XYZ file of C-alpha atoms in Angstrom:
693
model
C -44.854 -35.174 -106.085
C -46.947 -34.255 -109.141
C -47.005 -37.845 -110.349
C -46.641 -39.694 -107.027
C -49.708 -41.724 -106.066
C -51.214 -41.287 -102.609
C -50.587 -44.913 -101.644
C -46.984 -44.628 -102.804
C -46.483 -41.541 -100.651
C -47.871 -43.269 -97.552
C -45.513 -46.175 -98.203
C -42.553 -43.778 -98.446
C -43.547 -42.113 -95.176
C -43.499 -45.315 -93.097
C -39.677 -45.419 -92.814
C -39.837 -41.785 -91.664
C -41.734 -42.956 -88.593
C -39.089 -45.611 -87.925
C -36.420 -42.896 -88.238
C -38.183 -40.696 -85.686
C -38.962 -38.078 -88.329
C -42.724 -38.469 -87.987
C -44.870 -39.722 -85.142
C -47.120 -42.721 -85.771
C -49.981 -40.271 -85.191
C -48.848 -38.091 -88.108
C -48.852 -40.990 -90.552
C -52.131 -42.348 -89.171
C -53.849 -39.010 -89.761
C -52.631 -38.877 -93.352
C -53.845 -42.455 -93.849
C -57.226 -41.606 -92.335
C -57.699 -38.642 -94.698
C -56.674 -40.864 -97.629
C -59.266 -43.511 -96.743
C -62.150 -41.371 -95.530
C -61.888 -38.402 -97.869
C -61.255 -40.159 -100.039
C -58.086 -38.222 -100.863
C -55.930 -39.315 -103.792
C -53.595 -36.295 -104.016
C -50.158 -36.991 -102.534
C -49.557 -33.234 -102.152
C -52.502 -33.020 -99.764
C -51.483 -36.081 -97.754
C -47.914 -34.823 -97.345
C -49.302 -31.528 -96.069
C -51.511 -33.428 -93.594
C -48.540 -35.374 -92.210
C -46.431 -32.221 -91.950
C -49.071 -30.051 -90.256
C -49.596 -32.821 -87.700
C -45.825 -33.126 -87.182
C -45.521 -29.353 -86.759
C -48.318 -29.350 -84.209
C -46.422 -31.968 -82.217
C -43.546 -29.487 -81.935
C -45.701 -26.602 -80.717
C -46.580 -24.943 -84.019
C -50.196 -23.931 -84.486
C -50.098 -24.325 -88.266
C -47.942 -25.235 -91.278
C -46.655 -22.198 -93.163
C -46.520 -23.529 -96.730
C -44.173 -20.830 -98.049
C -41.758 -21.251 -95.117
C -41.836 -25.032 -95.486
C -40.837 -24.790 -99.146
C -38.155 -22.180 -98.461
C -36.656 -23.973 -95.433
C -37.498 -27.696 -95.524
C -34.658 -28.405 -93.084
C -36.734 -26.717 -90.383
C -39.352 -29.460 -90.724
C -39.179 -32.925 -89.186
C -37.344 -31.639 -86.126
C -36.898 -35.071 -84.623
C -34.497 -36.016 -87.422
C -31.716 -34.024 -85.833
C -31.434 -36.640 -83.084
C -30.569 -39.327 -85.647
C -27.440 -38.406 -87.589
C -27.421 -41.669 -89.599
C -30.938 -41.556 -91.026
C -31.775 -37.868 -91.064
C -29.785 -36.906 -94.223
C -31.566 -39.563 -96.256
C -35.054 -38.628 -95.082
C -34.365 -34.916 -95.370
C -33.238 -35.484 -98.928
C -36.480 -37.340 -99.640
C -38.487 -34.463 -98.206
C -36.599 -31.888 -100.289
C -37.197 -34.008 -103.365
C -40.926 -34.235 -102.689
C -41.195 -30.465 -102.313
C -38.942 -29.560 -105.244
C -40.429 -27.343 -107.930
C -43.488 -26.320 -105.928
C -44.646 -22.861 -104.969
C -46.840 -22.035 -102.001
C -49.614 -21.022 -104.392
C -49.396 -24.375 -106.244
C -49.621 -26.290 -102.994
C -52.456 -24.146 -101.643
C -54.396 -24.632 -104.874
C -54.163 -28.415 -104.535
C -55.364 -28.149 -100.933
C -58.399 -26.069 -101.880
C -59.557 -28.919 -104.126
C -59.525 -31.451 -101.284
C -62.787 -32.409 -99.531
C -60.794 -32.532 -96.282
C -59.907 -28.812 -96.416
C -62.017 -25.683 -95.849
C -60.571 -22.579 -97.506
C -61.140 -19.424 -95.422
C -58.436 -17.286 -97.054
C -60.900 -15.127 -98.968
C -63.088 -14.655 -95.906
C -60.147 -13.625 -93.709
C -58.705 -11.311 -96.340
C -62.128 -9.707 -96.719
C -62.256 -8.915 -93.025
C -64.946 -11.461 -92.159
C -65.426 -11.017 -88.397
C -66.844 -14.483 -87.763
C -65.965 -16.978 -90.520
C -68.204 -20.052 -90.606
C -67.157 -22.951 -88.419
C -65.477 -25.547 -90.669
C -66.691 -29.140 -90.603
C -63.555 -30.469 -92.314
C -60.489 -31.717 -90.415
C -58.219 -29.089 -92.028
C -58.455 -25.367 -92.721
C -56.496 -23.304 -95.237
C -56.141 -19.728 -93.977
C -53.649 -16.860 -94.067
C -53.127 -15.059 -97.369
C -52.259 -15.982 -100.936
C -48.677 -14.870 -100.270
C -48.497 -16.753 -96.961
C -50.959 -19.666 -96.954
C -51.323 -21.399 -93.600
C -52.672 -24.916 -93.112
C -54.292 -25.766 -89.769
C -55.828 -28.717 -88.035
C -59.323 -27.307 -87.691
C -59.484 -27.123 -83.918
C -56.281 -25.075 -83.788
C -57.692 -22.704 -86.378
C -60.740 -22.326 -84.114
C -58.540 -21.596 -81.085
C -56.563 -18.964 -82.939
C -59.687 -17.390 -84.437
C -61.298 -17.130 -80.999
C -58.144 -15.490 -79.620
C -57.974 -12.946 -82.436
C -61.660 -12.149 -82.129
C -61.584 -11.882 -78.327
C -58.638 -9.484 -78.376
C -59.849 -7.476 -81.373
C -63.247 -6.907 -79.757
C -61.555 -5.537 -76.650
C -59.230 -3.337 -78.672
C -62.256 -1.816 -80.385
C -64.145 -1.225 -77.150
C -63.638 2.325 -75.849
C -62.764 2.757 -72.177
C -63.765 6.063 -70.586
C -60.788 7.393 -68.682
C -61.000 10.648 -66.649
C -57.531 12.086 -67.085
C -57.456 14.242 -63.982
C -58.530 11.406 -61.680
C -56.095 9.003 -63.332
C -53.230 11.454 -63.033
C -53.940 11.952 -59.333
C -54.156 8.256 -58.557
C -50.947 7.481 -60.441
C -49.152 10.126 -58.396
C -50.499 8.642 -55.173
C -49.733 4.970 -55.819
C -46.206 5.764 -56.972
C -45.771 8.140 -54.029
C -42.662 10.192 -53.434
C -40.130 7.657 -54.645
C -36.844 9.314 -55.431
C -36.205 7.219 -58.492
C -39.582 6.240 -59.900
C -39.489 3.854 -62.863
C -41.167 5.797 -65.665
C -42.074 2.617 -67.527
C -44.055 1.298 -64.588
C -46.156 4.464 -64.632
C -46.517 4.295 -68.406
C -47.569 0.648 -68.176
C -50.215 1.509 -65.580
C -51.580 4.299 -67.751
C -51.655 2.231 -70.945
C -53.354 -0.710 -69.227
C -55.862 1.533 -67.440
C -57.298 2.883 -70.676
C -57.690 -0.442 -72.509
C -59.941 -3.472 -72.115
C -56.947 -5.634 -73.090
C -53.368 -4.980 -72.059
C -49.987 -6.680 -71.800
C -47.201 -5.805 -69.372
C -44.009 -7.613 -70.334
C -40.463 -7.416 -69.048
C -37.483 -9.450 -67.957
C -36.752 -10.812 -64.489
C -36.935 -8.324 -61.663
C -38.422 -5.500 -63.752
C -41.375 -5.108 -61.400
C -44.275 -6.674 -63.276
C -46.033 -7.719 -60.065
C -45.430 -4.347 -58.402
C -46.774 -2.589 -61.471
C -49.957 -4.638 -61.715
C -50.751 -4.203 -58.004
C -50.492 -0.436 -58.421
C -52.611 -0.704 -61.552
C -55.319 -2.575 -59.616
C -55.293 0.171 -56.990
C -55.695 2.796 -59.712
C -58.580 0.951 -61.375
C -60.373 0.355 -58.076
C -59.815 3.987 -57.150
C -61.354 5.143 -60.434
C -64.376 2.865 -59.997
C -65.004 3.860 -56.376
C -64.413 7.521 -57.202
C -67.239 7.363 -59.749
C -69.541 5.863 -57.137
C -69.531 2.469 -58.872
C -69.201 -0.927 -57.161
C -65.669 -2.182 -56.671
C -64.325 -4.183 -59.564
C -64.484 -7.954 -59.184
C -60.880 -8.982 -59.872
C -59.441 -12.480 -60.306
C -55.739 -13.346 -60.370
C -54.534 -16.480 -62.153
C -51.401 -18.257 -63.394
C -50.907 -21.245 -65.719
C -49.467 -23.652 -63.120
C -49.770 -24.289 -59.420
C -46.141 -23.347 -58.882
C -46.547 -20.038 -60.701
C -49.737 -19.338 -58.749
C -48.012 -20.097 -55.440
C -45.099 -17.825 -56.271
C -47.426 -14.961 -57.207
C -49.418 -15.594 -54.030
C -46.275 -15.156 -51.973
C -45.214 -11.932 -53.657
C -48.491 -10.137 -54.235
C -49.618 -9.980 -50.602
C -46.526 -7.962 -49.665
C -47.046 -5.615 -52.632
C -50.679 -4.999 -51.655
C -49.697 -4.364 -48.031
C -47.234 -1.688 -49.184
C -49.880 0.364 -50.989
C -50.516 3.794 -49.397
C -54.181 3.138 -48.587
C -54.208 5.985 -46.065
C -53.377 8.508 -48.779
C -55.810 7.127 -51.369
C -59.406 8.315 -51.714
C -61.672 5.557 -50.350
C -58.430 3.872 -49.340
C -59.871 1.868 -46.465
C -62.761 0.717 -48.617
C -60.261 -0.234 -51.307
C -58.063 -2.231 -48.935
C -60.243 -5.325 -49.092
C -61.004 -4.988 -52.802
C -57.561 -5.827 -54.169
C -57.213 -9.601 -54.166
C -54.165 -11.472 -52.936
C -55.399 -14.981 -53.700
C -54.100 -16.472 -56.947
C -55.559 -19.547 -58.610
C -54.549 -21.637 -61.583
C -56.269 -20.994 -64.893
C -57.734 -24.500 -64.767
C -59.332 -23.840 -61.388
C -60.506 -20.412 -62.481
C -62.366 -21.853 -65.473
C -63.597 -24.973 -63.643
C -62.485 -28.160 -65.424
C -65.103 -30.765 -66.266
C -63.619 -34.188 -65.398
C -62.593 -36.452 -68.276
C -63.053 -33.754 -70.921
C -61.301 -30.773 -72.492
C -64.173 -28.495 -71.475
C -64.734 -26.075 -68.589
C -67.747 -24.935 -66.563
C -67.096 -21.330 -67.567
C -67.457 -20.469 -71.246
C -69.321 -18.001 -73.453
C -72.670 -19.367 -72.271
C -71.670 -19.335 -68.588
C -69.019 -16.609 -68.240
C -66.962 -15.703 -65.216
C -68.422 -12.995 -63.003
C -65.089 -11.150 -62.950
C -64.819 -7.592 -64.267
C -61.056 -7.977 -64.647
C -58.795 -11.023 -64.938
C -55.006 -10.778 -64.531
C -52.869 -13.679 -65.795
C -49.248 -13.913 -64.654
C -46.549 -15.980 -66.444
C -48.606 -15.648 -69.621
C -45.739 -16.944 -71.782
C -46.714 -20.415 -70.530
C -50.316 -20.174 -71.785
C -50.967 -22.189 -74.953
C -53.515 -21.368 -77.666
C -56.163 -23.761 -76.343
C -56.111 -22.319 -72.825
C -55.981 -18.720 -74.077
C -58.980 -19.357 -76.327
C -60.902 -20.922 -73.427
C -60.044 -17.998 -71.158
C -61.226 -15.395 -73.661
C -64.418 -17.377 -74.239
C -65.087 -17.417 -70.491
C -64.842 -13.627 -70.087
C -67.914 -11.444 -70.253
C -67.844 -9.127 -73.294
C -67.297 -6.138 -70.980
C -64.598 -7.807 -68.860
C -60.980 -6.702 -69.053
C -57.951 -8.958 -69.505
C -54.376 -8.113 -68.488
C -51.478 -10.437 -69.330
C -48.154 -10.349 -67.464
C -45.045 -12.182 -68.541
C -41.592 -12.239 -70.038
C -41.960 -12.361 -73.830
C -38.457 -13.833 -74.182
C -39.042 -16.891 -72.010
C -39.800 -20.343 -73.316
C -43.229 -20.686 -74.849
C -45.876 -23.110 -73.613
C -45.258 -26.845 -73.693
C -48.406 -27.261 -75.781
C -48.998 -25.615 -79.164
C -48.618 -21.876 -79.540
C -46.574 -18.957 -78.284
C -49.361 -16.447 -77.743
C -47.537 -13.911 -75.577
C -44.444 -13.978 -77.785
C -46.570 -13.530 -80.909
C -48.466 -10.590 -79.451
C -45.276 -8.932 -78.147
C -43.125 -9.198 -81.273
C -43.053 -5.385 -81.598
C -42.968 -4.560 -77.868
C -39.324 -3.499 -77.723
C -39.879 -0.910 -80.455
C -42.946 0.597 -78.776
C -44.678 1.799 -81.990
C -46.805 4.297 -80.082
C -48.926 6.643 -82.172
C -48.603 10.413 -81.696
C -51.993 10.592 -79.955
C -50.943 7.818 -77.554
C -47.691 9.631 -76.753
C -49.516 12.916 -76.147
C -52.030 11.236 -73.826
C -49.311 9.444 -71.856
C -47.393 12.671 -71.375
C -50.524 14.395 -70.045
C -51.356 11.750 -67.440
C -47.835 10.674 -66.394
C -45.606 13.617 -67.247
C -43.287 11.176 -69.045
C -42.194 11.752 -72.633
C -41.904 8.791 -74.996
C -38.532 8.556 -76.724
C -38.507 9.306 -80.436
C -37.396 5.799 -81.392
C -40.525 4.357 -79.746
C -42.933 6.561 -81.727
C -44.640 5.344 -84.886
C -47.463 7.150 -86.731
C -48.353 3.785 -88.302
C -48.477 1.918 -84.980
C -51.064 -0.844 -84.712
C -53.968 -0.809 -82.299
C -52.357 -3.704 -80.422
C -49.124 -1.726 -79.936
C -51.012 0.941 -77.992
C -51.849 -1.434 -75.142
C -48.489 -3.190 -74.681
C -45.859 -1.892 -72.266
C -42.394 -3.355 -71.856
C -40.658 -2.735 -68.521
C -37.000 -2.034 -69.179
C -35.283 -1.595 -65.810
C -34.281 -4.543 -63.623
C -34.554 -4.054 -59.872
C -32.984 -7.427 -59.148
C -29.642 -6.978 -60.905
C -27.618 -4.001 -61.989
C -26.830 -3.812 -65.730
C -23.047 -3.715 -65.461
C -22.534 -7.380 -64.708
C -23.780 -10.696 -63.456
C -26.981 -12.578 -64.204
C -28.968 -9.699 -65.679
C -26.245 -8.757 -68.120
C -25.659 -12.377 -69.109
C -29.378 -12.797 -69.835
C -29.236 -9.697 -72.009
C -26.207 -11.016 -73.925
C -28.080 -14.233 -74.662
C -31.228 -12.342 -75.602
C -29.651 -9.758 -77.880
C -29.445 -12.099 -80.831
C -26.945 -14.279 -82.588
C -23.687 -12.879 -83.906
C -21.440 -14.520 -86.478
C -21.326 -18.275 -85.857
C -17.614 -18.287 -85.104
C -17.827 -15.752 -82.310
C -21.004 -16.814 -80.480
C -19.176 -19.075 -78.053
C -16.420 -16.476 -77.567
C -19.044 -13.826 -76.810
C -20.750 -16.053 -74.258
C -17.456 -17.054 -72.697
C -16.355 -13.427 -72.528
C -19.628 -12.538 -70.853
C -19.040 -15.169 -68.201
C -15.658 -13.641 -67.444
C -16.310 -9.922 -67.861
C -19.739 -9.770 -66.244
C -18.261 -10.911 -62.950
C -16.195 -7.776 -62.350
C -13.065 -8.856 -60.473
C -14.969 -11.240 -58.285
C -17.172 -8.554 -56.732
C -20.309 -10.401 -57.838
C -19.693 -13.025 -55.216
C -20.443 -10.479 -52.521
C -22.745 -8.159 -54.494
C -26.270 -9.584 -54.685
C -27.354 -6.807 -57.039
C -25.144 -8.310 -59.740
C -25.597 -12.034 -59.273
C -22.705 -14.449 -59.636
C -22.252 -16.457 -62.844
C -19.811 -19.237 -63.581
C -19.124 -21.868 -66.233
C -17.867 -25.394 -65.621
C -16.467 -27.231 -68.638
C -17.207 -30.944 -68.298
C -14.615 -33.211 -69.847
C -16.169 -36.613 -69.341
C -19.339 -38.398 -68.357
C -18.129 -38.816 -64.789
C -16.715 -35.319 -64.436
C -16.070 -34.479 -60.807
C -17.235 -30.877 -61.245
C -20.855 -31.962 -61.653
C -20.646 -34.345 -58.712
C -19.156 -31.618 -56.520
C -21.872 -29.197 -57.601
C -24.593 -31.702 -56.691
C -23.069 -32.309 -53.269
C -22.617 -28.618 -52.574
C -26.000 -27.604 -53.955
C -28.129 -30.129 -52.109
C -26.055 -30.702 -48.990
C -27.639 -27.688 -47.318
C -31.205 -28.946 -47.215
C -30.138 -32.463 -46.198
C -28.150 -31.030 -43.295
C -31.090 -28.843 -42.271
C -33.415 -31.857 -42.439
C -31.195 -33.708 -39.950
C -30.149 -30.862 -37.655
C -33.576 -29.217 -37.310
C -35.563 -32.412 -36.743
C -37.881 -31.510 -33.811
C -37.854 -35.023 -32.338
C -40.471 -37.660 -31.642
C -42.375 -35.487 -29.163
C -42.961 -32.645 -31.652
C -46.470 -31.285 -32.108
C -47.951 -30.400 -35.489
C -46.803 -26.762 -35.351
C -43.195 -27.872 -34.775
C -43.404 -30.355 -37.633
C -44.781 -27.650 -39.928
C -41.943 -25.313 -38.943
C -39.424 -28.061 -39.650
C -40.919 -28.773 -43.067
C -41.011 -25.085 -43.930
C -37.344 -24.671 -43.004
C -36.256 -27.714 -45.030
C -38.318 -26.599 -48.049
C -36.736 -23.153 -47.881
C -33.270 -24.701 -47.767
C -34.110 -26.986 -50.697
C -35.235 -23.981 -52.754
C -31.728 -22.560 -52.600
C -30.487 -24.779 -55.451
C -31.926 -26.482 -58.518
C -30.257 -28.479 -61.285
C -31.829 -27.855 -64.704
C -31.558 -29.695 -67.992
C -33.096 -29.508 -71.447
C -33.798 -33.212 -71.920
C -35.799 -36.000 -70.341
C -33.727 -39.048 -71.293
C -30.024 -39.831 -71.463
C -27.098 -39.188 -69.103
C -27.608 -35.419 -69.405
C -31.403 -35.583 -69.120
C -33.682 -35.671 -66.088
C -33.506 -39.471 -65.820
C -29.716 -39.711 -65.935
C -29.042 -36.712 -63.705
C -31.578 -37.825 -61.091
C -29.975 -41.265 -60.996
C -26.562 -39.667 -60.623
C -27.761 -37.382 -57.827
C -29.359 -40.316 -56.003
C -26.115 -42.292 -56.113
C -24.097 -39.328 -54.814
C -26.507 -38.016 -52.173
C -28.463 -41.061 -50.998
C -26.391 -44.124 -51.771
C -26.470 -47.238 -53.922
C -29.839 -48.381 -55.324
C -29.906 -51.556 -53.216
C -29.749 -49.438 -50.078
C -32.832 -47.326 -50.798
C -36.435 -47.766 -51.835
C -38.579 -45.546 -54.010
C -39.475 -43.410 -50.997
C -36.872 -42.224 -48.516
C -36.378 -39.224 -46.193
C -35.206 -36.223 -48.174
C -36.646 -37.347 -51.527
C -37.749 -34.208 -53.414
C -40.765 -34.866 -55.653
C -42.350 -32.954 -58.501
C -46.088 -33.274 -59.158
C -46.554 -33.966 -62.873
C -50.348 -33.798 -63.144
C -53.012 -31.665 -61.489
C -54.687 -33.461 -58.567
C -57.638 -31.398 -57.413
C -58.511 -33.903 -54.686
C -55.137 -33.347 -53.026
C -55.102 -29.666 -54.008
C -51.794 -30.178 -55.792
C -50.959 -28.743 -59.196
C -48.615 -29.790 -61.968
C -45.225 -28.313 -61.040
C -45.643 -28.336 -57.249
C -42.504 -29.481 -55.389
C -42.611 -31.330 -52.070
C -40.113 -33.034 -49.753
C -40.377 -36.439 -48.143
C -39.820 -36.359 -44.383
C -39.941 -39.012 -41.659
C -42.452 -37.726 -39.100
C -43.388 -39.250 -35.727
C -46.818 -40.883 -35.497
C -48.368 -42.513 -32.401
C -50.560 -45.540 -32.939
C -52.822 -46.945 -30.216
C -51.084 -44.926 -27.520
C -47.759 -46.596 -28.148
C -44.337 -45.046 -28.651
C -43.963 -42.734 -31.679
C -42.947 -44.399 -34.914
C -41.455 -42.631 -37.872
C -43.475 -42.766 -41.109
C -42.912 -41.022 -44.407
C -45.032 -38.047 -45.412
C -44.507 -35.560 -48.249
C -44.643 -31.888 -47.236
C -45.882 -29.322 -49.767
C -46.237 -25.572 -49.281
C -49.919 -24.616 -49.399
C -48.976 -21.896 -51.897
C -51.478 -19.356 -50.587
C -48.939 -16.999 -49.040
C -49.763 -18.181 -45.498
C -46.657 -20.325 -45.127
C -48.833 -23.347 -44.406
C -47.805 -26.958 -45.042
C -49.873 -29.690 -46.658
C -48.869 -33.237 -45.655
C -49.599 -36.049 -48.122
C -49.205 -39.814 -47.902
C -46.663 -40.989 -50.513
C -49.087 -43.664 -51.696
C -51.587 -40.980 -52.720
C -49.142 -39.326 -55.122
C -49.928 -41.135 -58.350
C -48.203 -38.610 -60.632
C -44.923 -37.537 -59.037
C -41.246 -37.988 -59.821
C -37.905 -37.396 -58.133
C -36.698 -33.891 -58.815
C -33.050 -33.419 -58.024
C -32.986 -32.413 -61.688
C -35.875 -30.903 -63.648
C -36.357 -29.654 -67.175
C -36.135 -25.930 -67.852
C -39.750 -26.074 -69.025
C -40.847 -27.404 -65.627
C -38.881 -24.671 -63.849
C -40.930 -21.866 -65.397
C -42.824 -19.957 -62.755
C -40.157 -20.791 -60.149
C -37.102 -19.002 -58.785
C -34.095 -20.401 -56.961
C -31.131 -18.770 -55.281
C -28.794 -20.863 -57.439
C -29.670 -22.648 -60.670
C -27.279 -24.802 -62.686
C -27.985 -25.661 -66.331
C -26.449 -28.867 -67.717
C -26.175 -29.024 -71.510
C -26.003 -32.395 -73.303
C -22.892 -33.539 -75.146
C -24.535 -33.327 -78.595
C -26.674 -30.685 -80.351
C -30.411 -31.158 -79.935
C -33.354 -29.245 -81.417
C -34.803 -28.495 -77.985
C -31.699 -26.429 -77.145
C -32.618 -22.842 -77.999
C -31.732 -19.314 -77.032
C -35.056 -19.067 -75.152
C -34.233 -22.173 -73.131
C -30.827 -20.826 -72.062
C -32.366 -17.425 -71.250
C -35.139 -19.024 -69.184
C -32.633 -21.123 -67.227
C -30.502 -18.056 -66.469
C -33.480 -16.012 -65.305
C -34.620 -18.681 -62.802
C -31.601 -17.596 -60.724
C -31.769 -14.969 -58.006
C -28.151 -15.052 -56.812
C -26.006 -17.507 -58.797
C -26.153 -19.159 -62.216
C -23.847 -22.000 -63.236
C -23.499 -23.365 -66.763
C -22.131 -26.884 -67.241
C -21.243 -27.998 -70.764
C -18.742 -30.284 -72.480
C -18.638 -29.052 -76.097
C -18.491 -25.498 -77.386
C -20.493 -26.358 -80.493
C -23.461 -27.489 -78.379
C -23.541 -24.135 -76.611
C -23.063 -22.277 -79.873
C -25.860 -24.243 -81.530
C -28.217 -23.472 -78.639
C -27.490 -19.742 -78.762
C -28.004 -19.634 -82.515
C -31.343 -21.446 -82.550
C -34.396 -19.349 -81.758
C -37.936 -20.613 -81.260
C -40.144 -19.543 -84.156
C -43.491 -21.152 -83.741
C -45.747 -20.725 -86.750
C -49.118 -19.084 -86.203
C -51.521 -16.647 -87.785
C -51.156 -14.330 -84.803
C -47.424 -14.046 -85.517
C -48.284 -12.948 -89.032
C -49.635 -9.664 -87.759
C -53.344 -10.352 -88.051
C -54.071 -7.982 -85.155
C -53.424 -4.730 -87.004
């Protein structure tokens, strides 16, 4: 690369686009920098193409040292093309040969397209100047990081917003806090100590994270925390806190809506000081982050920002693992400087579809605790709980002191079933030769002698080994899984004389039955992707293509884009039903309408004309990414018949934890499963590098 001309490099990169190694966008950006810079250094242009490619796969930046040490981790798309990928990978290795991260960074600092902020960041500059170049070199001399400038801005705003809250002291009367914690947790015989510890940690910080696996009580914990914080405010004679609840998607918001109202209703308001006054001050309405911030049509901007902040004193965000760097930066910008932020989520779930893995980055040390001695002493005073020795760390970071990981599942017992299988997947990869054996053993041993089938506290798990594209096991699973809601749709039809209340009840019952089962996949295209599996399900459940149109009774649809006019959010699921309509006083005629839950906890139904759904698709099968924020009684994950870079440990874990009662794995080749369990998502970012010390 030292002697390669810029034009020659761009010529060599064109076949990479044809091979699927780079996107046309990646090459176009490198060409733009070459022409407009002007930039004649091939080392810079290769870095431009790679940082753009990395961003397309969810990475916030290009880690130069990691790229040189592990070039096979770059150009992820190559792994789908076994014929061309070895050749292009070899070209990439050859281009990078003999370089060090410092050499590469030095060449970048000489480019007019790059702003170098390494020295400023290393010197502790609180607010580095806003770069006017398209690229930013940041990080450290040992770990230089190259960013597209807007992603560097997002990450900088996140670090600054969190750091400012970590530095802000929160006055916390210990006696009052201790009393309120005792009241909200009541006289439970087996109180979860980590829920109390999480409440205490979050109460004393302007920024806090409560993380934990499925069924660990994150929602229960945050509702009790809100009661404690309102109790403290009212006890001091202050106005009640203005609290807003949000989630990344409409589906996640609807699910939180459904669960939080019951948790609030269970609070012991009668025993709490100012309890009746507090009753109306703990919100049960959840909105999406987009709606909270107020999107401006046809732009990336929002009505609420640093110049027009939200009025909220406290914002709680559920399913925070799904929040990307852009949205997190916008949220922090929209908070008043004195407003608190609490994030809830499972750090081990799949990261956001867009760039970044903010919750995962922030929670890298959560399992180890790393609580300072003064933190441990304070927690023991206000909760009576002692922190285990292995979770103590005199060198703990400021961020560690406001993160709590819930460790006890209330949904499944640890000795078997879904919870134990999720833990096996999450523990980490063993020797390559025994990964599949370990997973297979888990499937057998975690269902103790068949008891899981009757014991909901374990959750049933099963594996089906597919042996051909038309394997009957998958077809049988589709029939069994979706037969229930189709039968309910027919048997509970209220008839042509039904009024609106009866139609709503019918829709609610069919939607509930449909939510019992969901087929999940990792891919969009191919026989084992959403497209192929939906086509297969249609043939099995509905009939041949010539006998059906696009819309038909029973068609489940997934909204794929927010539609604020219809009050539908990306991820909402509805069902198509034939409802009776009278026209001009004549006999009722059946017309198709799509029924969606209102998602506000009321159990209401929103009816939509099919023609108004401009961004919706059939959803007998959905991607694991789309399933985040949802739960189903039975989920089945279908793995493709060849390894794919999107198959990761986090994806398998997320699919498993969408299940409440039963999880089924369908796969045809052991090596595909083994490859998925070995691959872990490691999105590059400056946050992951431990900037928040």
